CSV table of C-alpha atoms in Angstrom, one decimal:
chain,number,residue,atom,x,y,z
A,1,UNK,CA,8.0,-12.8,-63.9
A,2,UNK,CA,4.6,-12.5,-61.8
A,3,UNK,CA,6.7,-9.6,-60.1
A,4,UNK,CA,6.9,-7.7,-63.5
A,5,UNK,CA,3.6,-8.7,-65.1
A,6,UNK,CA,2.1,-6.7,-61.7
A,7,UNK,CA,4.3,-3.7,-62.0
A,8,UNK,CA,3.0,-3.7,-65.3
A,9,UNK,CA,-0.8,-4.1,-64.6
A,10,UNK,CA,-0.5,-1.4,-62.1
A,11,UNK,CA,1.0,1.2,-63.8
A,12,UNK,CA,-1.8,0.2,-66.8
A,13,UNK,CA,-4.6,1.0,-64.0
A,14,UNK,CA,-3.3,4.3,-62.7
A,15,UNK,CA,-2.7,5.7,-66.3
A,16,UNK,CA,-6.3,4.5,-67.0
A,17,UNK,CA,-7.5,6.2,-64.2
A,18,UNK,CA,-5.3,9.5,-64.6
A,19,UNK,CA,-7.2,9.5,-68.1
A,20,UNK,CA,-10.5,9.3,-66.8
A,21,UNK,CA,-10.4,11.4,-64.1
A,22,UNK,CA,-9.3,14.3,-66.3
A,23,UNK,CA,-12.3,13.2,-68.7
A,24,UNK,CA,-14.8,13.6,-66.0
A,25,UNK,CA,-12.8,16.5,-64.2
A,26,UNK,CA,-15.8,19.4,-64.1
A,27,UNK,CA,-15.8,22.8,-65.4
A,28,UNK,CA,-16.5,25.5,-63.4
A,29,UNK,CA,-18.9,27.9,-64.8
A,30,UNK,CA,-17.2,30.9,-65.0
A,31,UNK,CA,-19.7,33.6,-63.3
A,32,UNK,CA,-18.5,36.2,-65.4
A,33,UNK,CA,-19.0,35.1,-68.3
A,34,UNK,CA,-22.2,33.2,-67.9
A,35,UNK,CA,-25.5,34.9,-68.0
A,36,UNK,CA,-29.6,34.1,-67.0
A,37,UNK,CA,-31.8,36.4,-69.0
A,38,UNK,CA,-36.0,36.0,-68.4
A,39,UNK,CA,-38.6,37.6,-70.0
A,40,UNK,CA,-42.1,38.4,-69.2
A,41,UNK,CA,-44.9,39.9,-70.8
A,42,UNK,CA,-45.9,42.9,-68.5
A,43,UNK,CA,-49.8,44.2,-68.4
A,44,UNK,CA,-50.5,42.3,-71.6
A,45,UNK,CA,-48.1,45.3,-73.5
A,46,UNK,CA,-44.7,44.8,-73.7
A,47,UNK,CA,-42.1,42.2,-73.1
A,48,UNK,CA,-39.9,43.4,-69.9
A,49,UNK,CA,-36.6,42.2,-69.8
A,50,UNK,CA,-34.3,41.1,-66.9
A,51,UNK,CA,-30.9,39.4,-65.8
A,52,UNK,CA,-29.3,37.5,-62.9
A,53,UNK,CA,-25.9,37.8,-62.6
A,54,UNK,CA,-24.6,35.3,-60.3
A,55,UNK,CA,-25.0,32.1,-62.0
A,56,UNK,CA,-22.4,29.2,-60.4
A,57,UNK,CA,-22.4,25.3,-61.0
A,58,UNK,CA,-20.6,22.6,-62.9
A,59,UNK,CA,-20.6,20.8,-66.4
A,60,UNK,CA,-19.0,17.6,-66.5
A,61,UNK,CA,-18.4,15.6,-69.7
A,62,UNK,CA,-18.5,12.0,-70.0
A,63,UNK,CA,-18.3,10.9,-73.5
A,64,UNK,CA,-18.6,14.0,-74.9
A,65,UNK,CA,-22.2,14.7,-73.5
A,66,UNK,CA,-22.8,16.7,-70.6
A,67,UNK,CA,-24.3,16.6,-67.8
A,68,UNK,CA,-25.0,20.1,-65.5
A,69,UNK,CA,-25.3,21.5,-62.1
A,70,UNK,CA,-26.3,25.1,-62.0
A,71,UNK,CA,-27.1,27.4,-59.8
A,72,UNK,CA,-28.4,30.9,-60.0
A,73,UNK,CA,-28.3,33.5,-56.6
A,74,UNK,CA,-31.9,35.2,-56.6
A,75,UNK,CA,-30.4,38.1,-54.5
A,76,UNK,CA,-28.5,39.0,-58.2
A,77,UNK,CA,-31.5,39.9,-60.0
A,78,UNK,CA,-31.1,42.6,-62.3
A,79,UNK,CA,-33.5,44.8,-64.1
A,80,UNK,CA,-31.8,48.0,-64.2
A,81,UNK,CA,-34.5,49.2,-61.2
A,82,UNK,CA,-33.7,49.0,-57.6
A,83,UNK,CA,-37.1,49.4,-56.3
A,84,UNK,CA,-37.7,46.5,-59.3
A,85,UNK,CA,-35.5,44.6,-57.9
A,86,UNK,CA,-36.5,44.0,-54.3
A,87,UNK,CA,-39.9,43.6,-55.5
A,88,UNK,CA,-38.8,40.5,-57.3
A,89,UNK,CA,-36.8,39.1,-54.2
A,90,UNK,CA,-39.6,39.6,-51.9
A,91,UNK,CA,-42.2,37.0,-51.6
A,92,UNK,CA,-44.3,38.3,-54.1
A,93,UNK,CA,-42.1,36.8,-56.7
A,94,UNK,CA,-39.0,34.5,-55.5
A,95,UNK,CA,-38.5,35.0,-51.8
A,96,UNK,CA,-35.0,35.3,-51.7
A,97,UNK,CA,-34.9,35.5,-48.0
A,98,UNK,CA,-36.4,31.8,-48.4
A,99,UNK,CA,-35.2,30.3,-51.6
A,100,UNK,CA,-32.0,31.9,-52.5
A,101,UNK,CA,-30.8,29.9,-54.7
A,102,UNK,CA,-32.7,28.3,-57.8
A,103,UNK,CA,-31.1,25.4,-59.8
A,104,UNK,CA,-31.1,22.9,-62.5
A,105,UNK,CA,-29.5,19.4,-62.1
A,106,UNK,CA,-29.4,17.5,-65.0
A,107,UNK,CA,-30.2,13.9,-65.0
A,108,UNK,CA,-29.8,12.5,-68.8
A,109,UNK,CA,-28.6,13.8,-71.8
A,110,UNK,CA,-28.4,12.7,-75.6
A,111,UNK,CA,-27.2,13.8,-78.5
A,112,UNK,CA,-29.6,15.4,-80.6
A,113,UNK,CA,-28.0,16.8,-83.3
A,114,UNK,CA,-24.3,18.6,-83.8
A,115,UNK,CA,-23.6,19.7,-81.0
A,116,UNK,CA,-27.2,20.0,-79.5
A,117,UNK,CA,-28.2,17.9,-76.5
A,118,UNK,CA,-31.9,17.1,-75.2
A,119,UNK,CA,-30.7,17.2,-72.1
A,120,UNK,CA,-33.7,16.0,-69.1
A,121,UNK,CA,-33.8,17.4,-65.2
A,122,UNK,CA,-34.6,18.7,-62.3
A,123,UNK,CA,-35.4,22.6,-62.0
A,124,UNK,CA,-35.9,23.9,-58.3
A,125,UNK,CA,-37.6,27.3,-57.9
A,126,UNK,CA,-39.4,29.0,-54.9
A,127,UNK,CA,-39.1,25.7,-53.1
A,128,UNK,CA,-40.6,23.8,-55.8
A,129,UNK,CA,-39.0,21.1,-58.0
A,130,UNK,CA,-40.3,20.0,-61.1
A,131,UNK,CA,-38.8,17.4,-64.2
A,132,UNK,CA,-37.5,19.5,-67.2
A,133,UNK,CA,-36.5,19.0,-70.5
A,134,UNK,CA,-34.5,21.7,-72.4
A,135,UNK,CA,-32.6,22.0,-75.9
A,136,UNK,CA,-29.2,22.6,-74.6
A,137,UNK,CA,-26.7,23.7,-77.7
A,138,UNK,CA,-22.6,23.6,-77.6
A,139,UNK,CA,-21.7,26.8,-78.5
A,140,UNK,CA,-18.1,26.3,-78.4
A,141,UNK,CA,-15.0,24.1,-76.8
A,142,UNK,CA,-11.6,26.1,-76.7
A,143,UNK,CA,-8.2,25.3,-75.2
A,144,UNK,CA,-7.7,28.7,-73.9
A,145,UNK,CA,-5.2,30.7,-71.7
A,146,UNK,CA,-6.9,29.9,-68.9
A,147,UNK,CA,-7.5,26.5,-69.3
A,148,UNK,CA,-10.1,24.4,-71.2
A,149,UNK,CA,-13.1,26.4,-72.0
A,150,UNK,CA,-16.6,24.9,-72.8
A,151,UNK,CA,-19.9,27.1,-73.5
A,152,UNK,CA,-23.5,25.9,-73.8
A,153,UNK,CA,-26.7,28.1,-74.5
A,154,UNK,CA,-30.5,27.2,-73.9
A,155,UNK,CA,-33.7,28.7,-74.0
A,156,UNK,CA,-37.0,27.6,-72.4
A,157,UNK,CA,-40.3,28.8,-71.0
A,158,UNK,CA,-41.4,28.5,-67.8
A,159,UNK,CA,-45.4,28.4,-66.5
A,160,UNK,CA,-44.1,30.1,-62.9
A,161,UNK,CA,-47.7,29.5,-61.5
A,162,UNK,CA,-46.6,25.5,-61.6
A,163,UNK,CA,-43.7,27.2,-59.1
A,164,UNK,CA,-46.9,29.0,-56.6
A,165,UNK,CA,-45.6,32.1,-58.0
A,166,UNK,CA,-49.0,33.4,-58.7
A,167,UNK,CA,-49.0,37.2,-58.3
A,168,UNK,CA,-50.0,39.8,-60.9
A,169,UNK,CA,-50.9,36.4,-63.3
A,170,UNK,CA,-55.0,36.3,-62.4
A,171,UNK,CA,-55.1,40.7,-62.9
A,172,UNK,CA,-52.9,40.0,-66.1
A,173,UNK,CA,-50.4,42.8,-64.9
A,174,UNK,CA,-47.4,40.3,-65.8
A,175,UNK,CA,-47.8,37.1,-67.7
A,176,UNK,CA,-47.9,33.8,-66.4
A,177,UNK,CA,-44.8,31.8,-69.4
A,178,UNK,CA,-41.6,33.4,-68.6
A,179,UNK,CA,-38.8,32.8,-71.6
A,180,UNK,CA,-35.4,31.8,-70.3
A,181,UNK,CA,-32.6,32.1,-72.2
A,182,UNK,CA,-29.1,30.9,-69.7
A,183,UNK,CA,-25.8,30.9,-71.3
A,184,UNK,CA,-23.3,29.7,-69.6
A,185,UNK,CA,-19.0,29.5,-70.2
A,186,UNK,CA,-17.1,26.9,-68.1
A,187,UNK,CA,-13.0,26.4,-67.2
A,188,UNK,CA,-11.6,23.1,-66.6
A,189,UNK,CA,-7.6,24.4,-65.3
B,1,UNK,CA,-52.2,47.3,-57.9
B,2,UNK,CA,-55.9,47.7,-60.1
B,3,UNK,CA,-58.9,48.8,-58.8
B,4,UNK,CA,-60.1,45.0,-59.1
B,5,UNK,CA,-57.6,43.5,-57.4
B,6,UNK,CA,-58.2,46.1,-54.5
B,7,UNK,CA,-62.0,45.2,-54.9
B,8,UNK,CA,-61.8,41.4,-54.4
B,9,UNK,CA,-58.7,41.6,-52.0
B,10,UNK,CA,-59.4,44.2,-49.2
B,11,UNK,CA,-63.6,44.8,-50.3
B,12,UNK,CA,-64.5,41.2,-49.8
B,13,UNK,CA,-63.6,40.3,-46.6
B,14,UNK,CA,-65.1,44.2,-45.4
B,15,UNK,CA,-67.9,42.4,-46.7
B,16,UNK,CA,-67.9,39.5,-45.1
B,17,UNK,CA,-67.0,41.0,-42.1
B,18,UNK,CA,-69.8,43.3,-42.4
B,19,UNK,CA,-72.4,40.6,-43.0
B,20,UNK,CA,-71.1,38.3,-40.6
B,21,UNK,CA,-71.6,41.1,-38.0
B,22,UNK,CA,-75.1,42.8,-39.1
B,23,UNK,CA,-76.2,38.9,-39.1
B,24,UNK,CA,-74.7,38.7,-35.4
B,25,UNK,CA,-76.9,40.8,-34.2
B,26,UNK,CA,-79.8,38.8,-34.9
B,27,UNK,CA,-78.7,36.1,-33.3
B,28,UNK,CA,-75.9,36.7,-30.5
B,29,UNK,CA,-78.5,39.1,-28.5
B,30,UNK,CA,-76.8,37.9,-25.0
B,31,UNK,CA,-74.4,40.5,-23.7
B,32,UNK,CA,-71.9,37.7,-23.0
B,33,UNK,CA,-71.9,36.2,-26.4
B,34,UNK,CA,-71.9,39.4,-28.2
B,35,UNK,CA,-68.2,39.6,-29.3
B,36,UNK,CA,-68.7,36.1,-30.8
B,37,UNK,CA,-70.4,38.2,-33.9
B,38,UNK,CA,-66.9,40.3,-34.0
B,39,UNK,CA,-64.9,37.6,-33.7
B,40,UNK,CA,-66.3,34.9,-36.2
B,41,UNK,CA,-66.7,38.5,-38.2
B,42,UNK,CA,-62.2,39.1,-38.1
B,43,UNK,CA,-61.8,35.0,-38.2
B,44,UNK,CA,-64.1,34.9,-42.3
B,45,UNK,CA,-62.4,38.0,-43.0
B,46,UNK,CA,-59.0,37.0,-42.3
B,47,UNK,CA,-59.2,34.1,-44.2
B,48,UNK,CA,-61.0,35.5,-46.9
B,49,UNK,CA,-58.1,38.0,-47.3
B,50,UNK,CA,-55.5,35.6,-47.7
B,51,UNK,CA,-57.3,33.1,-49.5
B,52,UNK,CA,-58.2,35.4,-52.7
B,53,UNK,CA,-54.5,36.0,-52.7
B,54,UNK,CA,-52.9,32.6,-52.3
B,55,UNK,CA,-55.4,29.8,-52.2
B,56,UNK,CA,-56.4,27.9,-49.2
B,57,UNK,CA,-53.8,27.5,-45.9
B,58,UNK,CA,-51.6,24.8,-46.6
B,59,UNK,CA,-50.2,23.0,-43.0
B,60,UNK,CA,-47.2,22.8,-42.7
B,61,UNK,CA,-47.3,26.1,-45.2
B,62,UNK,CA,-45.1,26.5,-48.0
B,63,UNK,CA,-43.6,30.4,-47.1
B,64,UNK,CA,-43.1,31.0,-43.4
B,65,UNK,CA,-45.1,34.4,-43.9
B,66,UNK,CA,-47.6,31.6,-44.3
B,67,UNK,CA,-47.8,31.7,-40.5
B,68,UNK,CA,-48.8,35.2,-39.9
B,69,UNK,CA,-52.0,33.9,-40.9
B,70,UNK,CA,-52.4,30.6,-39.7
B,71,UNK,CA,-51.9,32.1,-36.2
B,72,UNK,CA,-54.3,34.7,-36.5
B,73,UNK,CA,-57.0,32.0,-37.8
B,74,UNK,CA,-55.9,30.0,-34.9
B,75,UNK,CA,-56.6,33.0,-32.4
B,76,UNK,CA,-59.6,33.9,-34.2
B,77,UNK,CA,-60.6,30.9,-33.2
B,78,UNK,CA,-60.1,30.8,-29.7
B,79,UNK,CA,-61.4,34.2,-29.5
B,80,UNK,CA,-64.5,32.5,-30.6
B,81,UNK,CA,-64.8,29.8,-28.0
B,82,UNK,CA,-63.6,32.6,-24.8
B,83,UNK,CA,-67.4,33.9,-25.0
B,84,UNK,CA,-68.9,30.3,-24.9
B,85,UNK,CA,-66.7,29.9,-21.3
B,86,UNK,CA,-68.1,31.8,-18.6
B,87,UNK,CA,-64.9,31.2,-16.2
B,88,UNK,CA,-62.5,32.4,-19.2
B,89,UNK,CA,-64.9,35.1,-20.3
B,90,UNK,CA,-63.3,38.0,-17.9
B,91,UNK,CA,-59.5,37.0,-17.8
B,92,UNK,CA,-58.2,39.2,-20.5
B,93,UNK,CA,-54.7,39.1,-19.5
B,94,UNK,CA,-55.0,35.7,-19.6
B,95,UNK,CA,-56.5,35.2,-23.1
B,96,UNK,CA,-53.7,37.6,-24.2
B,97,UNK,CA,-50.9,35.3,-22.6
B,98,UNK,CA,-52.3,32.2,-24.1
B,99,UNK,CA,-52.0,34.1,-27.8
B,100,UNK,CA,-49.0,35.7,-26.8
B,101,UNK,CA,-47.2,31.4,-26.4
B,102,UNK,CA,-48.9,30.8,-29.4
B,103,UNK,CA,-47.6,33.2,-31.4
B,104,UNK,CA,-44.4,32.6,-30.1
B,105,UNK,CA,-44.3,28.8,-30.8
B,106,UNK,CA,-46.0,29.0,-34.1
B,107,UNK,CA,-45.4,32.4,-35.9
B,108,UNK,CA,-41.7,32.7,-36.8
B,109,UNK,CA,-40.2,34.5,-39.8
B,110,UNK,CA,-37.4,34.1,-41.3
B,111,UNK,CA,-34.6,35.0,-39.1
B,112,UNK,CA,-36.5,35.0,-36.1
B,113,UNK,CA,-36.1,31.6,-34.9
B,114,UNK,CA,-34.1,32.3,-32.0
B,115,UNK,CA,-35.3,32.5,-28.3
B,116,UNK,CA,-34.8,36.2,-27.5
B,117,UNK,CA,-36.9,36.7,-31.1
B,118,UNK,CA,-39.6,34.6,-29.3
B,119,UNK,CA,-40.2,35.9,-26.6
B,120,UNK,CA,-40.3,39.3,-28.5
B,121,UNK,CA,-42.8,38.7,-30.3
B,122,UNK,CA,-44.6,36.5,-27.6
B,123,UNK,CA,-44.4,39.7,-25.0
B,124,UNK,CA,-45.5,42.0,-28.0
B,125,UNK,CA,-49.1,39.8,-28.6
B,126,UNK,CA,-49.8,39.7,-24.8
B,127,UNK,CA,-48.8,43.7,-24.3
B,128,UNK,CA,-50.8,44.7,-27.7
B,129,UNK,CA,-53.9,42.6,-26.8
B,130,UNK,CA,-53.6,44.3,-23.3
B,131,UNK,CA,-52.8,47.4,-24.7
B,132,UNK,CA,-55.8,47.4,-27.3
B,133,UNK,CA,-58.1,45.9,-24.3
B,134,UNK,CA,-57.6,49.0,-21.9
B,135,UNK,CA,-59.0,51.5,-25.2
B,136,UNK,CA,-62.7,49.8,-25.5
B,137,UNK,CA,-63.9,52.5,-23.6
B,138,UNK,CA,-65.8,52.9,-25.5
B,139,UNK,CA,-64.8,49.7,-27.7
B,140,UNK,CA,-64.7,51.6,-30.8
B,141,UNK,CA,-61.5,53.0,-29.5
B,142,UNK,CA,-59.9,49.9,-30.0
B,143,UNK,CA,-61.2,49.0,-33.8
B,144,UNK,CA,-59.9,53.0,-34.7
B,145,UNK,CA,-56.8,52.3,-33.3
B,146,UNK,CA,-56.6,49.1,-35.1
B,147,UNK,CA,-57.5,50.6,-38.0
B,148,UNK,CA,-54.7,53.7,-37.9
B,149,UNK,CA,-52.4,50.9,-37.3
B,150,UNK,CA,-53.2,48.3,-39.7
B,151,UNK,CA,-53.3,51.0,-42.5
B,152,UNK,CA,-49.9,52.2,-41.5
B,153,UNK,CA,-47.7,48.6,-41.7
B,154,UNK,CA,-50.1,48.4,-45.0
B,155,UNK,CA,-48.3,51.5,-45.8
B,156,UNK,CA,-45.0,50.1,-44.6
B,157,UNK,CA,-45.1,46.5,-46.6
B,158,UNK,CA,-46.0,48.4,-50.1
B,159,UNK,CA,-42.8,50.1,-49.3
B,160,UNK,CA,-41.0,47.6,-48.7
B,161,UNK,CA,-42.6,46.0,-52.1
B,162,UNK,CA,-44.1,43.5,-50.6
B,163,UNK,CA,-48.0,43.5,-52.0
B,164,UNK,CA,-49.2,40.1,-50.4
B,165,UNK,CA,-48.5,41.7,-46.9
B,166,UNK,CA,-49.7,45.0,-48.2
B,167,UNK,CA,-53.1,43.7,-49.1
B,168,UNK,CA,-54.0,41.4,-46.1
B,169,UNK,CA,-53.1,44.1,-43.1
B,170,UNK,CA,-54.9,46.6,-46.0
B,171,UNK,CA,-58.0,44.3,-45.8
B,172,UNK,CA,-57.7,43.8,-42.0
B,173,UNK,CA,-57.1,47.3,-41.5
B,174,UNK,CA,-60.4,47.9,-43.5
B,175,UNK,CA,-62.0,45.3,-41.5
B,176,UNK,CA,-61.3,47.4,-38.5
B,177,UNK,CA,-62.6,50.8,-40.0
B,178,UNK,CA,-66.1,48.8,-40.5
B,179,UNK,CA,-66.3,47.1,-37.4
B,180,UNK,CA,-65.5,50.9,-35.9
B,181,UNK,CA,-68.5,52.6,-37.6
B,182,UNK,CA,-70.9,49.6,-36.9
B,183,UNK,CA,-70.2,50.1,-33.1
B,184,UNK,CA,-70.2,53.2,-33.0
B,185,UNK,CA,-73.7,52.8,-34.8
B,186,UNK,CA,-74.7,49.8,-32.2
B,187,UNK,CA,-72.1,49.3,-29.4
B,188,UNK,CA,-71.8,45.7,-28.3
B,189,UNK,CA,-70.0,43.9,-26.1
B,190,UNK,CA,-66.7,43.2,-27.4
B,191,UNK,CA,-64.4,41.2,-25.1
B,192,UNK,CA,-61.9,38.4,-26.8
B,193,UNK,CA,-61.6,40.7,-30.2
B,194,UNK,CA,-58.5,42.4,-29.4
B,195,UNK,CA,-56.4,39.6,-29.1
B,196,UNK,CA,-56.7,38.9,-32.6
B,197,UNK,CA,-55.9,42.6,-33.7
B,198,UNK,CA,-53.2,41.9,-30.7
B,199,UNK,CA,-51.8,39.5,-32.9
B,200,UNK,CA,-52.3,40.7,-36.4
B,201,UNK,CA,-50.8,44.2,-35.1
B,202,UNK,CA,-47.6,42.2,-34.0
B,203,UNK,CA,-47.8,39.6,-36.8
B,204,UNK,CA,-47.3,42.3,-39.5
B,205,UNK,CA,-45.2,44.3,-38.2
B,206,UNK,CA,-42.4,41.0,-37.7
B,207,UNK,CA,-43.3,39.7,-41.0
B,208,UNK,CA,-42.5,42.9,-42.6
B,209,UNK,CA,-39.5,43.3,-41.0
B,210,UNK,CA,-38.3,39.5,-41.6
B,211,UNK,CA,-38.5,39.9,-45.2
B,212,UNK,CA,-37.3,43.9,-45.8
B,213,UNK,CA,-33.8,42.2,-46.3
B,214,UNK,CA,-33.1,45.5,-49.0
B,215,UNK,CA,-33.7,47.4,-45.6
B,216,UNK,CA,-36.3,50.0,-48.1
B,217,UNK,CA,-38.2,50.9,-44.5
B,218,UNK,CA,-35.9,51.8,-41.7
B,219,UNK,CA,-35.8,48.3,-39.2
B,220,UNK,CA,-36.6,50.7,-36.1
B,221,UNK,CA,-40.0,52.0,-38.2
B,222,UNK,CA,-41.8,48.7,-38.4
B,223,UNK,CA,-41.4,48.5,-34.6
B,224,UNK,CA,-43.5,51.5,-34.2
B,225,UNK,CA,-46.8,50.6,-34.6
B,226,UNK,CA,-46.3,47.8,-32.6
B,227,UNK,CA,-45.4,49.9,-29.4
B,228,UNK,CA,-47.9,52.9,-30.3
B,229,UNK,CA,-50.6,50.2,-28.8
B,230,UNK,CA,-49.3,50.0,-25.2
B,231,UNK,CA,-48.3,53.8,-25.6
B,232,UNK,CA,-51.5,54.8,-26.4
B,233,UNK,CA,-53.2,52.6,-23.2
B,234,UNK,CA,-51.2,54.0,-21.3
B,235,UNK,CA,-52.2,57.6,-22.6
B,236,UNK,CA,-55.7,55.9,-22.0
B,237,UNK,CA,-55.2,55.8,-18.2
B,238,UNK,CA,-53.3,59.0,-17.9
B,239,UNK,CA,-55.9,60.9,-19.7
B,240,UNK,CA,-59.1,59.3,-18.8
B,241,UNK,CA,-58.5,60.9,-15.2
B,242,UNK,CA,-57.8,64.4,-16.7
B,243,UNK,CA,-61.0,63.8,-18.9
B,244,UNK,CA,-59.0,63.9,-22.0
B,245,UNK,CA,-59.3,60.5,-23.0
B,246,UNK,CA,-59.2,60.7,-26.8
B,247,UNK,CA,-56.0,62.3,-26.4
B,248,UNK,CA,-54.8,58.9,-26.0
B,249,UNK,CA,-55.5,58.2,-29.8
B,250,UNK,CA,-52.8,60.6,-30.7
B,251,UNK,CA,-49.3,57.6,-30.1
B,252,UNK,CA,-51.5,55.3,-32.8
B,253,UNK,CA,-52.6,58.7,-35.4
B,254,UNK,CA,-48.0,58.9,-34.7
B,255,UNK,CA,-48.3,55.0,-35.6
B,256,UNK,CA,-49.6,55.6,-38.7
């Protein structure tokens, strides 16, 4: 009887566990798909545009709220200008040769609304970490071809002074608040 | 790059070089503690030009081209105490040694951590000081070549869009085109000086090659500059005897 009742039990634990390990199985953001856009006021005229492209991480779900790891390469700055470009990565801006990588690691979220999250972390930039709260909204959750498919989109402004990156804000040749808008698409296979 | 930011970056510390030096000479009238004036002169000026661009010198600093200028303070200010020391006054290879180990230990960019990248750039200090030494004859020589030189890796760091770097061996390279024409006005003794151009030559030149990772100035071209110095001594020696000494200026005019 004691024999059965712990065949039983056991089986009841490894289900319970196959359950929750697919529950908090991450998704991989899917680089592709996933985008950083900033923008910056240049010489107090108009607002200048750019992209990175490589943006990698993880968004686990526990209880139906997320919780994020992301990380965007500096070296994939974007703004349709070479010369542009390796301004931005030099030390100037972001160093990339220093910091090549920045990040956000979330440490709370709650549910704000349908399907939006006030979710609270840490953002590292140019060696620099500061506590950050951002509106993060579900923009979707698909059972795809490829697997299970989550998306989430957030915008935020960043004072990039707070991060020592200082140049061109004092001569007014590119503003100091930099709007971020990331959207990111993630696979769990 | 506006006409103010030029003004407070590169035209203050010309003028506090400037004032540091015309004040100098009222007061270091010894022939032995004359370079003092020159080099308290580079040591405000150099700190002046990286402190309107990024705030005071934090230790440890927070970007390793951060070091470029900690070194050259700390040099600066041991070309300050050299004159005080009568037994250290006169051994100029030896000052130039002792900045070369220190720039070795303490100014490393990224990617240059190794040994052989060491003693590169420790050999480079002690053969540019050396090098810079053997053209003060007569000493404004050595602040013109400075000057070509500086104002060339300027040239080189805004093409390889890096501004900060740009601005600071602008300033310095400014520095030395006023500390030329004011001893050429009033020659003075000048011993101890060229160690810190020694090392801001050889500073810029690594720190602009650490951080061209887009490679937009040929690798081979920032090095250059840094061996036009010892070229052009050399030049010095050959063409001294043949009495075609400013001949020797024409490796650092190549520099730049």
């Amino acid at each position: 009887m004691l024999l059965i009742k712990l065949i039983t039990l056991s089986i009841v634990l490894m289900f319970s566990q196959g359950t929750q390990e697919s529950e908090t199985k991450p998704f991989n953001i899917d680089t592709v798909h996933s985008t950083a856009i900033f923008r910056v006021h240049h010489v107090g005229a108009g607002m200048f545009y750019g992209r990175f492209n490589d943006v990698t991480g993880t968004i686990i779900l526990n209880d139906d709220v997320p919780s994020f790891d992301v990380s965007i390469a500096i070296d994939s700055v974007d703004t349709n200008n070479e010369r542009l470009d390796s301004h931005l990565k030099s030390p100037d801006f972001f160093n990339a040769v220093e910091f090549p990588t920045m990040s956000f690691k979330s440490s709370s979220a709650k549910l704000v609304g349908d399907g939006k999250f006030e979710v609270a972390g840490e953002i590292t930039m140019h060696g620099v970490s500061k506590p950050i709260t951002v509106n993060m909204a579900r923009t979707g959750q698909v059972e795809g071809r490829r697997g299970e498919m989550i998306g989430f989109e957030t915008e935020f402004t960043l004072t990039r002074s707070e991060f020592g990156m200082t140049y061109g804000v004092e001569s007014g040749s590119l503003g100091d608040n930099v709007k971020v808008i990331v959207a990111l698409e993630a696979i769990r296979k | 790059m506006n006409p103010l930011e030029v003004l407070k970056f590169v035209g203050i510390p010309v003028a506090i070089a400037t004032g540091v030096l015309l004040l100098s000479y009222l007061i270091f009238n010894k022939k032995r503690v004359q370079p003092l004036g020159y080099c308290i002169a580079v040591l405000g000026a150099s700190f002046a030009a990286f402190f309107f661009q990024e705030g005071m010198p934090a230790i440890p600093p927070t970007q390793k081209w951060h070091y470029l200028v900690l070194t050259v303070l700390l040099i600066a200010f041991l070309s300050c105490i050299y004159p005080l020391l009568k037994q250290c006054d006169e051994l100029i290879v030896l000052q130039a040694l002792i900045a070369g180990v220190i720039a070795a230990c303490i100014m490393y960019f990224p990617k240059q951590d190794g040994f052989f990248e060491r003693i590169i750039i420790g050999v480079s200090v002690l053969f540019v000081s050396v090098g810079l030494r053997r053209l003060t004859i007569p000493a404004w020589h050595m602040f013109l070549a400075s000057w070509f030189i500086l104002a060339g890796l300027s040239l080189l760091a805004l093409n390889a869009s890096f501004a900060k770097l740009a601005f600071f061996a602008g300033a310095m390279s400014a520095v030395a085109a006023a500390l030329c024409v004011l001893q050429w006005i009033k020659p003075r003794e000048v011993k101890s000086v060229q160690i810190v151009f020694g090392t801001l030559i050889v500073g810029c030149a690594a720190c602009g090659f650490a951080y061209d990772q887009s490679e937009l100035v040929n690798k081979g071209v920032w090095i250059l500059p840094v061996i036009c110095v010892p070229i052009s001594a050399v030049a010095f020696l050959i063409c001294k005897r043949q009495g075609y000494a400013g001949l020797s200026h024409l490796p650092s005019l190549m520099g730049l």
